[in-house]
XYZ file of C-alpha atoms in Angstrom:
278
model
C -0.097 0.088 -0.143
C 1.768 3.840 -0.654
C 1.843 5.729 1.879
C -0.843 9.015 2.601
C 2.173 11.828 2.793
C 5.367 12.600 1.551
C 6.759 13.350 4.821
C 6.239 9.355 5.922
C 8.144 7.983 3.877
C 10.560 10.025 4.547
C 10.369 8.538 7.852
C 11.364 4.830 6.050
C 14.205 5.353 4.803
C 17.468 5.653 5.757
C 20.198 8.121 5.939
C 22.924 8.006 3.093
C 21.356 4.722 1.438
C 20.315 6.935 -1.320
C 16.409 5.666 -1.819
C 13.739 7.327 -3.875
C 10.576 7.680 -3.325
C 8.210 8.042 -6.156
C 4.670 10.204 -5.611
C 1.772 9.296 -7.358
C 0.427 11.486 -9.896
C -2.568 12.546 -8.654
C -1.516 13.485 -4.558
C -1.920 16.331 -3.121
C -0.974 17.785 0.630
C -1.468 20.975 2.101
C 2.017 22.502 4.345
C -0.380 25.490 6.166
C 3.120 25.396 8.845
C 6.444 24.956 9.328
C 6.710 21.481 10.609
C 4.254 19.020 8.254
C 6.653 18.463 5.804
C 11.247 18.307 6.358
C 13.621 16.888 4.081
C 14.510 14.732 6.807
C 16.880 11.924 4.772
C 20.464 11.672 3.042
C 20.802 10.938 -0.727
C 16.918 10.756 -0.860
C 15.226 11.529 -4.488
C 11.706 12.732 -4.183
C 10.009 11.783 -8.259
C 6.875 13.351 -8.947
C 5.132 10.914 -11.494
C 2.611 12.707 -13.540
C 1.818 15.636 -16.174
C 0.408 18.708 -16.625
C -2.487 18.970 -13.433
C -1.588 15.350 -12.049
C 1.581 16.182 -10.790
C 2.224 15.373 -7.161
C 0.759 19.087 -5.469
C 1.831 21.055 -2.485
C -0.123 23.963 -1.691
C 1.108 26.692 0.742
C -1.486 28.329 2.947
C -2.358 29.645 5.764
C 0.567 31.570 7.294
C 3.400 33.579 5.075
C 5.521 31.351 8.085
C 4.659 27.821 5.629
C 7.977 26.259 4.438
C 9.212 22.945 4.157
C 12.856 22.713 6.214
C 15.501 21.526 4.469
C 17.822 19.537 6.732
C 19.566 16.679 4.987
C 21.995 16.350 1.695
C 21.940 15.065 -1.031
C 18.567 15.006 -1.328
C 16.690 15.711 -4.604
C 12.839 17.193 -5.308
C 11.565 16.598 -9.361
C 8.562 17.335 -10.866
C 5.929 18.551 -8.664
C 3.968 21.937 -8.263
C 4.023 24.389 -5.502
C 1.669 26.302 -5.004
C 1.125 30.053 -3.143
C -2.285 30.115 -1.696
C -1.198 32.829 1.241
C 0.068 36.442 1.026
C 4.106 36.856 0.960
C 4.617 33.804 1.744
C 8.375 33.540 3.009
C 10.121 30.553 1.616
C 8.848 27.485 0.691
C 12.152 25.627 0.978
C 14.163 27.085 3.592
C 17.779 25.616 4.791
C 18.336 24.561 7.962
C 22.173 24.697 9.226
C 24.389 23.928 12.845
C 27.451 25.324 13.890
C 29.350 23.556 16.515
C 31.980 25.329 18.454
C 35.271 23.188 19.849
C 34.367 19.955 18.321
C 35.929 16.747 17.771
C 36.031 13.498 15.415
C 37.261 9.858 16.697
C 36.372 7.493 14.155
C 32.357 7.545 13.656
C 31.728 9.587 16.749
C 30.782 13.003 16.509
C 31.547 14.844 20.123
C 29.968 18.202 19.944
C 30.485 21.269 21.808
C 27.702 24.378 22.162
C 25.091 24.690 18.715
C 24.106 26.946 16.949
C 21.006 26.250 14.894
C 20.009 23.213 14.971
C 21.838 19.939 14.006
C 19.787 17.113 12.200
C 20.730 13.568 10.920
C 21.419 14.032 7.398
C 23.443 16.758 7.920
C 26.282 16.945 5.525
C 29.933 18.879 7.719
C 31.946 21.071 6.759
C 35.543 22.534 9.051
C 38.950 21.354 9.398
C 40.269 18.255 8.625
C 36.459 17.277 8.100
C 36.433 14.165 5.382
C 34.147 15.094 2.597
C 30.583 13.072 2.166
C 30.906 12.984 6.169
C 27.170 12.900 6.666
C 25.488 12.593 10.604
C 24.070 9.350 10.818
C 22.204 9.763 14.286
C 21.821 11.237 18.029
C 23.810 8.856 20.653
C 23.748 11.598 23.476
C 22.566 14.684 24.317
C 19.702 17.144 23.640
C 17.339 17.066 20.717
C 19.838 18.672 17.783
C 22.342 20.452 20.124
C 25.469 20.076 22.220
C 26.336 15.851 22.156
C 27.118 12.754 20.335
C 26.629 12.282 17.431
C 27.211 9.094 15.133
C 28.646 9.793 11.657
C 28.895 8.417 8.471
C 33.045 7.854 7.566
C 35.583 7.241 10.481
C 38.392 10.541 10.602
C 40.013 12.174 13.469
C 39.479 15.414 13.636
C 40.748 17.357 16.817
C 39.161 20.837 18.584
C 37.864 22.663 15.367
C 34.595 24.348 15.194
C 32.182 22.069 12.574
C 29.105 23.893 10.217
C 26.397 21.010 8.959
C 23.787 22.267 6.455
C 21.868 20.296 3.567
C 24.608 20.785 0.499
C 23.647 19.207 -2.320
C 20.293 20.236 -2.850
C 19.182 19.620 -6.055
C 15.947 21.239 -7.509
C 13.861 19.663 -10.920
C 11.499 20.095 -13.488
C 9.230 21.431 -10.761
C 7.016 24.151 -11.007
C 6.269 27.456 -8.878
C 2.525 29.367 -9.101
C 1.837 32.510 -7.521
C -2.094 31.687 -7.466
C -2.991 35.522 -7.354
C -0.672 38.998 -7.197
C -1.537 38.558 -3.515
C -1.506 35.108 -3.428
C 2.306 34.588 -3.951
C 5.501 33.345 -3.347
C 8.528 35.719 -1.909
C 11.572 33.174 -2.577
C 11.439 29.387 -3.143
C 14.316 28.767 -1.892
C 16.580 30.542 1.409
C 19.713 30.001 3.099
C 21.078 30.825 6.385
C 24.056 33.021 6.912
C 26.267 29.996 7.986
C 29.189 29.714 4.787
C 29.160 26.972 2.346
C 26.891 24.763 3.913
C 23.937 25.391 1.134
C 26.966 24.561 -1.215
C 26.478 22.693 -4.608
C 22.540 24.027 -4.897
C 21.228 23.253 -7.588
C 18.188 24.791 -9.926
C 17.736 23.623 -13.362
C 14.387 23.322 -15.717
C 11.901 25.150 -13.470
C 8.945 27.359 -14.172
C 8.320 30.412 -12.000
C 4.492 32.175 -12.039
C 5.968 34.676 -10.080
C 2.322 37.294 -10.285
C 3.133 39.015 -6.725
C 5.050 42.299 -5.856
C 6.402 41.700 -2.277
C 10.359 43.400 -1.764
C 12.768 40.997 -2.616
C 11.145 38.100 -4.233
C 13.251 36.193 -5.702
C 13.572 31.981 -6.034
C 17.232 32.102 -4.359
C 17.143 33.751 -1.034
C 20.812 32.839 -0.210
C 22.803 34.730 2.750
C 25.519 32.901 2.170
C 28.425 32.429 0.164
C 27.746 29.400 -1.885
C 30.253 27.412 -3.733
C 29.209 25.063 -6.621
C 25.737 26.952 -7.229
C 24.325 26.126 -10.485
C 21.189 27.564 -12.159
C 19.925 26.202 -15.591
C 17.257 26.014 -18.183
C 14.734 27.254 -16.322
C 11.524 29.913 -16.872
C 11.497 33.022 -14.189
C 7.974 34.771 -15.062
C 8.830 37.939 -12.034
C 6.304 40.875 -11.979
C 8.626 42.608 -8.671
C 9.422 46.012 -9.642
C 12.942 45.386 -7.686
C 16.494 43.985 -9.025
C 16.349 40.686 -7.360
C 14.723 39.003 -10.373
C 16.790 35.295 -9.912
C 18.666 36.118 -6.773
C 18.228 38.282 -3.387
C 21.407 38.755 -1.494
C 20.416 40.480 1.659
C 24.157 40.877 2.988
C 26.268 41.932 -0.025
C 30.110 40.511 2.089
C 29.251 36.866 0.296
C 30.384 35.831 -2.390
C 28.764 33.118 -5.013
C 32.101 31.236 -6.591
C 32.438 28.563 -9.265
C 28.705 29.806 -10.582
C 27.318 28.535 -13.634
C 23.861 30.854 -14.884
C 22.923 29.553 -18.543
C 19.956 29.114 -20.367
C 17.361 30.431 -18.369
C 14.380 32.416 -20.132
C 13.256 36.031 -18.238
C 9.526 37.667 -18.879
C 9.922 40.703 -16.454
C 7.837 43.292 -15.963
C 9.626 45.834 -13.376
C 13.233 45.266 -14.802
C 14.632 48.387 -17.149
C 17.974 49.892 -17.224
C 18.337 50.381 -13.488
C 16.532 46.999 -11.882
C 17.784 44.536 -14.092
C 18.275 40.594 -13.007
């Protein structure tokens, strides 16, 4: 029997195993808060079945804070339809990140010091001498998501250092994002935290964005951190905003984007002119 919600399917997966969830044609869910759905299992691909109106449809309503928390690394969302049914929904996908002071790794055990943010299983770790691709598998001791010990995917030795964690290599592919009216709208589709490098490898490809809202700073991506390996290609983006953040909004001007590919995107813009561009 198929599961009734995407979250139940995600909770049935195993961190880092590369599980695939097929979301049935005609499946519908409503996201009314910031807790109903979280992308919470590293390596999982969420693939929608069906075409047109039969694609899996997720409708955001009730609050401008309704969103999907992206907790885990190496996740993909494909062929789904997302509808804005509330005014100025701040962010559809929001990256969850953590900074862990004075932390060590011995073998496959991370001992985390004071944590800013929340450390979730599935997050990828970044820090001095931390092996590439190290994923948090589970928490062993301590307050949930805070100071304590965790099992990680790669055995190694890391002396006391600050380790950051987040949903690296998140990919949004072949999805559609639609404002229902000018006042029922998404502001941003993906929002990072201010922690650098924990959303590296972000991919936004082959998507269609039909924006009708004119809320300030409307853009598919709000990047408040420094990001490496950013790919934005083959998207169609319609934007009614009169601002100059049609593609990427950077609230902090000191952050940098490196090794960026922005290619073969098509724009239909209302507000862009010589003073307010992409």
